[in-house]
XYZ file of C-alpha atoms in Angstrom:
380
model
C 2.198 -36.510 -1.327
C 5.872 -35.715 -1.349
C 7.721 -35.875 2.086
C 10.916 -34.425 3.044
C 13.313 -35.417 5.890
C 15.277 -32.700 7.761
C 18.195 -33.353 10.074
C 19.887 -31.089 12.455
C 22.649 -31.163 14.895
C 22.592 -30.106 18.562
C 25.176 -27.167 19.358
C 26.282 -26.044 22.753
C 27.143 -22.258 22.893
C 28.968 -21.504 19.410
C 30.700 -24.879 19.223
C 29.235 -28.023 17.680
C 28.877 -31.124 19.855
C 31.329 -34.113 19.490
C 30.607 -36.364 16.847
C 29.846 -38.999 19.400
C 27.641 -36.883 21.276
C 25.585 -35.715 18.201
C 22.064 -37.056 18.087
C 20.200 -36.575 15.020
C 16.428 -35.480 14.762
C 14.673 -36.297 11.838
C 11.590 -34.934 11.036
C 9.449 -36.245 8.167
C 6.900 -33.963 7.193
C 4.718 -33.582 3.637
C 5.999 -30.537 1.926
C 2.068 -29.143 1.641
C 2.106 -29.246 5.885
C 5.481 -27.447 5.638
C 4.024 -24.883 3.241
C 0.802 -24.629 5.346
C 2.760 -23.849 8.461
C 4.958 -21.256 6.699
C 1.864 -19.122 5.593
C 0.766 -18.743 9.236
C 4.407 -17.388 10.155
C 5.184 -13.654 10.174
C 7.002 -12.386 7.046
C 9.947 -11.373 8.832
C 10.407 -14.945 10.550
C 9.658 -16.220 6.891
C 12.479 -14.390 5.066
C 14.934 -15.437 7.689
C 14.391 -19.153 6.666
C 15.644 -18.442 3.157
C 19.119 -18.968 4.331
C 18.496 -22.035 6.131
C 18.957 -24.464 3.169
C 18.384 -24.624 -0.591
C 15.143 -26.567 0.181
C 13.446 -23.874 2.261
C 14.991 -21.329 -0.333
C 13.087 -23.133 -2.998
C 9.901 -23.060 -1.203
C 9.907 -19.550 0.100
C 11.085 -17.815 -3.122
C 8.539 -19.648 -5.330
C 5.828 -17.867 -6.674
C 3.191 -20.833 -5.529
C 4.147 -19.932 -2.019
C 4.018 -15.966 -2.417
C 0.387 -16.398 -3.941
C -0.820 -18.537 -1.209
C 0.605 -16.581 1.695
C -0.537 -13.117 -0.138
C -4.042 -14.751 -0.133
C -4.346 -15.941 3.475
C -2.803 -12.260 4.332
C -5.678 -10.729 2.318
C -8.383 -12.091 4.592
C -6.675 -10.135 7.419
C -5.970 -6.720 5.792
C -4.234 -4.194 7.873
C -4.248 -0.529 8.232
C -0.589 1.122 7.389
C 0.366 4.470 8.719
C 2.966 6.489 7.636
C 4.306 9.414 9.718
C 7.477 11.459 8.214
C 9.224 13.903 10.337
C 13.347 13.492 9.805
C 12.481 9.801 8.712
C 9.509 7.706 7.597
C 8.188 5.803 10.548
C 5.701 3.000 9.352
C 3.100 1.610 11.871
C 0.842 -1.426 11.090
C -2.718 -1.874 12.766
C -3.401 -5.739 13.079
C -7.332 -5.193 13.000
C -9.381 -2.923 11.103
C -12.543 -4.545 12.625
C -11.585 -2.987 16.163
C -8.522 -1.140 15.601
C -6.849 0.515 18.815
C -3.318 1.642 19.979
C -2.715 -1.927 21.207
C -2.378 -3.178 17.707
C 0.026 -1.164 16.483
C 3.088 -3.439 15.905
C 6.693 -3.235 14.727
C 7.576 0.525 13.357
C 10.230 0.625 10.693
C 12.603 3.751 10.102
C 12.892 4.481 6.395
C 14.945 7.463 4.951
C 12.219 8.922 2.786
C 8.303 8.881 2.142
C 5.984 6.642 0.552
C 5.075 8.099 -2.952
C 2.562 5.481 -4.166
C -0.020 3.472 -2.867
C 1.129 -0.071 -1.404
C -0.061 -3.190 -3.452
C 0.364 -6.767 -2.423
C 2.669 -5.770 0.231
C 5.239 -3.690 -1.733
C 5.329 -0.063 -1.649
C 7.559 2.606 -3.491
C 9.627 5.001 -1.153
C 11.638 8.187 -2.470
C 14.649 8.847 -0.429
C 16.522 12.234 0.603
C 18.618 11.824 -2.315
C 15.454 11.523 -4.782
C 16.236 7.982 -5.263
C 13.524 5.527 -5.817
C 13.114 2.217 -3.443
C 10.873 -0.567 -3.742
C 10.470 -2.204 -0.243
C 8.517 -4.674 1.764
C 7.487 -2.754 4.958
C 6.603 -6.390 6.519
C 10.439 -7.689 6.213
C 12.114 -4.483 6.209
C 13.797 -4.997 3.017
C 14.103 -1.896 0.464
C 16.125 -1.650 -2.683
C 16.909 1.222 -4.945
C 15.793 1.093 -8.178
C 18.337 2.327 -11.406
C 18.429 6.072 -12.512
C 16.837 9.100 -10.927
C 13.133 9.642 -11.945
C 11.265 12.749 -11.169
C 7.715 13.624 -11.242
C 5.019 11.456 -10.090
C 5.341 7.617 -9.449
C 2.566 5.239 -9.721
C 3.021 1.390 -8.627
C 0.718 -1.481 -9.341
C 0.585 -5.106 -9.927
C -0.915 -7.000 -13.230
C -2.521 -10.307 -12.231
C -2.398 -11.828 -15.666
C 1.302 -11.484 -16.384
C 2.184 -11.925 -12.565
C 4.270 -8.474 -13.002
C 5.033 -5.294 -10.344
C 5.525 -2.167 -12.595
C 6.574 1.337 -11.720
C 5.179 4.220 -13.963
C 6.907 7.510 -13.655
C 4.635 10.247 -15.474
C 5.774 14.292 -15.556
C 4.223 16.564 -13.454
C 5.190 19.404 -15.913
C 4.072 20.083 -19.756
C 7.105 18.355 -21.125
C 5.061 15.037 -20.978
C 7.519 12.068 -20.485
C 6.394 8.661 -19.228
C 8.434 5.599 -18.388
C 7.757 2.329 -16.922
C 10.198 0.114 -14.990
C 9.247 -3.838 -14.701
C 10.413 -5.473 -11.350
C 12.474 -8.425 -11.943
C 13.252 -7.916 -15.853
C 15.939 -5.961 -17.739
C 16.670 -3.534 -14.744
C 15.836 -0.506 -17.076
C 13.398 2.135 -17.462
C 11.512 2.332 -20.556
C 10.062 5.175 -22.479
C 6.329 4.703 -23.601
C 4.284 6.662 -25.772
C 0.936 7.867 -24.975
C -1.611 9.537 -27.579
C -3.560 11.435 -24.740
C -0.800 14.291 -23.928
C -1.102 14.643 -20.206
C 0.852 15.564 -16.904
C -0.086 14.103 -13.585
C -1.756 16.448 -10.780
C -2.026 13.888 -8.036
C 0.365 10.842 -7.584
C -1.544 8.994 -5.205
C -3.523 6.778 -7.451
C -5.135 3.322 -7.113
C -4.395 0.183 -8.615
C -7.297 -2.071 -9.432
C -7.578 -5.446 -11.803
C -4.090 -4.624 -13.227
C -5.181 -0.862 -14.166
C -3.711 2.054 -12.370
C -5.584 5.412 -11.827
C -4.558 8.665 -11.388
C -5.344 12.354 -11.732
C -4.002 14.516 -14.638
C -4.807 17.609 -16.591
C -5.276 16.785 -20.471
C -3.106 19.174 -22.611
C -5.523 18.736 -25.713
C -8.550 19.381 -24.040
C -7.440 21.580 -21.420
C -9.405 19.917 -18.662
C -8.685 17.842 -15.627
C -9.194 14.038 -16.341
C -8.744 10.509 -14.566
C -6.252 8.332 -16.356
C -6.334 4.919 -16.851
C -2.790 2.831 -17.239
C -3.543 -0.559 -18.391
C -0.350 -2.185 -17.001
C -0.305 -5.480 -19.236
C -0.732 -3.550 -22.649
C 0.991 -0.518 -21.123
C -1.650 1.896 -22.721
C -3.259 5.054 -21.406
C -6.980 5.878 -21.699
C -8.762 9.126 -20.279
C -12.055 9.317 -18.033
C -14.053 12.333 -18.148
C -14.742 13.899 -14.446
C -18.302 14.589 -13.066
C -19.071 18.187 -13.762
C -17.487 20.822 -11.242
C -15.066 18.080 -9.798
C -11.126 18.384 -10.419
C -8.461 16.694 -9.065
C -5.787 18.926 -8.533
C -2.595 18.832 -6.070
C -3.908 21.220 -3.769
C -7.683 20.692 -4.525
C -9.894 18.627 -2.096
C -10.797 15.312 -4.098
C -9.008 12.233 -3.244
C -9.116 8.805 -5.306
C -10.295 6.199 -3.301
C -11.811 2.467 -3.151
C -15.154 2.727 -2.500
C -16.525 -0.885 -1.716
C -14.270 -2.103 -4.750
C -15.189 0.673 -6.794
C -13.071 3.768 -8.094
C -14.570 7.048 -6.102
C -13.622 10.647 -5.712
C -14.296 12.469 -2.239
C -13.847 15.824 -1.023
C -12.473 16.822 2.455
C -14.688 18.269 5.193
C -14.643 19.869 8.580
C -18.194 19.285 9.506
C -18.769 15.554 8.758
C -20.291 16.128 5.455
C -18.733 14.291 2.310
C -19.542 14.443 -1.267
C -18.564 11.116 -2.868
C -18.526 10.563 -6.842
C -18.421 6.810 -7.459
C -17.395 5.354 -11.010
C -20.280 2.698 -11.500
C -19.105 1.968 -15.040
C -15.578 2.588 -16.449
C -16.299 1.521 -19.720
C -19.585 3.901 -19.871
C -17.762 6.588 -17.897
C -20.694 6.697 -15.422
C -20.614 8.516 -12.293
C -23.035 8.384 -9.300
C -23.004 10.919 -6.450
C -23.210 9.887 -2.954
C -23.580 12.385 0.167
C -22.394 11.170 3.317
C -23.182 12.798 6.900
C -21.363 11.037 9.662
C -23.564 11.038 12.794
C -22.176 12.967 16.072
C -19.235 14.455 14.231
C -18.562 17.316 16.672
C -18.510 14.780 19.536
C -16.306 12.568 18.003
C -13.747 15.493 16.793
C -14.425 18.281 18.546
C -11.840 17.826 21.532
C -8.695 18.084 19.021
C -6.525 20.825 19.652
C -7.417 22.477 16.252
C -11.297 22.516 17.478
C -13.920 21.825 14.862
C -11.592 23.387 11.871
C -9.634 20.491 11.544
C -10.048 19.057 7.952
C -10.586 15.367 7.350
C -9.871 13.302 4.304
C -11.917 9.922 3.353
C -9.581 7.259 2.706
C -12.013 4.925 1.315
C -14.024 1.508 2.599
C -12.322 -1.274 4.594
C -13.534 -4.736 4.606
C -16.296 -4.410 6.819
C -17.819 -2.057 4.402
C -17.009 1.113 6.885
C -15.565 4.409 5.559
C -12.184 5.598 7.135
C -11.965 9.306 7.796
C -8.441 10.715 9.179
C -7.246 14.242 9.809
C -5.510 15.745 6.724
C -2.847 17.407 9.264
C -1.491 15.768 12.221
C -3.228 16.943 15.491
C -0.448 15.901 18.070
C -2.615 12.831 18.798
C -3.565 10.798 15.862
C -7.161 9.262 15.166
C -9.234 7.852 12.485
C -13.179 7.714 12.486
C -15.126 4.593 11.024
C -18.607 5.068 9.775
C -20.875 2.412 9.043
C -23.555 3.641 6.479
C -25.723 0.484 7.104
C -26.021 1.054 10.606
C -25.416 4.874 10.445
C -23.145 4.699 13.410
C -19.748 6.381 13.605
C -16.668 5.310 16.137
C -13.433 7.089 16.880
C -10.407 5.146 17.428
C -7.048 6.897 18.836
C -3.497 5.591 18.071
C -0.186 6.359 18.827
C -1.036 7.458 22.441
C 1.968 6.049 24.271
C 4.425 5.992 20.919
C 7.110 8.462 20.815
C 6.649 10.579 17.574
C 8.545 13.779 17.109
C 6.747 16.631 15.257
C 5.335 15.402 12.066
C 5.106 16.983 8.801
C 3.434 14.398 6.780
C 1.166 11.703 7.485
C -0.797 9.124 5.315
C -2.859 6.183 5.871
C -3.047 3.273 3.606
C -5.999 0.796 3.617
C -6.474 -3.034 2.794
C -2.582 -3.401 3.523
C -1.699 -7.051 3.268
C 1.595 -8.728 4.547
C 3.948 -10.274 2.000
C 7.126 -12.547 2.519
C 8.438 -11.444 -0.898
C 12.191 -11.808 -1.123
C 13.247 -8.330 -2.836
C 16.667 -9.439 -4.369
C 15.123 -12.385 -6.157
C 11.969 -10.120 -6.858
C 14.121 -7.371 -8.508
C 16.758 -9.925 -10.017
C 19.511 -8.129 -8.241
């Protein structure tokens, strides 16, 4: 097992002690043990160690360490909240199994808003100048991508090639698609799609190297679910269940339901209609109706009364369904429903946080913390 010896000097104030007074402290540790210790540190603390020495930098910026850290973080997924007024504030809840306002940590102010679902600790943000940023909310690092891209932005990761990619797709009938690969040539590439379509909802989902998002097919003149393979950069279409449409202003959301892609409508009375994609290749959908018990008791005391519309955000690692208000009701809260036990709970957030009037909010489930150093990632 490889071992490393580090030496450091004692300092007094801003000045180093005299040579005769300096005492060297040598600490010999196996590299594997150092990596194990680093994976237990917060991402922001890890990123600061990059400047300590070339040795620390080589470990932290290595792909092996990043994978180990993210794998460990995946066992402790977070709820990531975005609240938008003049700037975006991120709040991370450190426990999904027993969330509460006591677990809100490290708010981050970003001059823009999230425009794609986070993946492996990274997110895409569009600022007020319409610039695209890729960032790590855990470390607070955000870097701008070259060029201005309009339309919808999708973000994902291909585990086979170990690459992050950003897809820019049209929301109009001119139908243009471009791809940006993080860490590559630093340029957008136009790609061909043999299924002319334009995106109708940008909040897609990435699963197993494939990005799923809602669109309108120009050939068939119908709403479809688009699959974009990040590895081969190819598009395919999935037919939606009868009567289901994924519009920008419609009620159906694309969510993760126990590891499968699902569509779910909004509700004001606790009754939700889910369509689960059981087989992607066969395009088989299964309908599931969900009735959350004691709904009025859970949400009836909001300022909007029983007319507050709720969105389903998908399932978390416990198998519970998460529901959140579609509009900010001054005090934000979520409802967790366990279908196995047929029990629901309400959790209030941001009771003691100073949050101004909010015009937009988003919940992201299963967010993982990452120590990824963005300049290295983007080859800047």
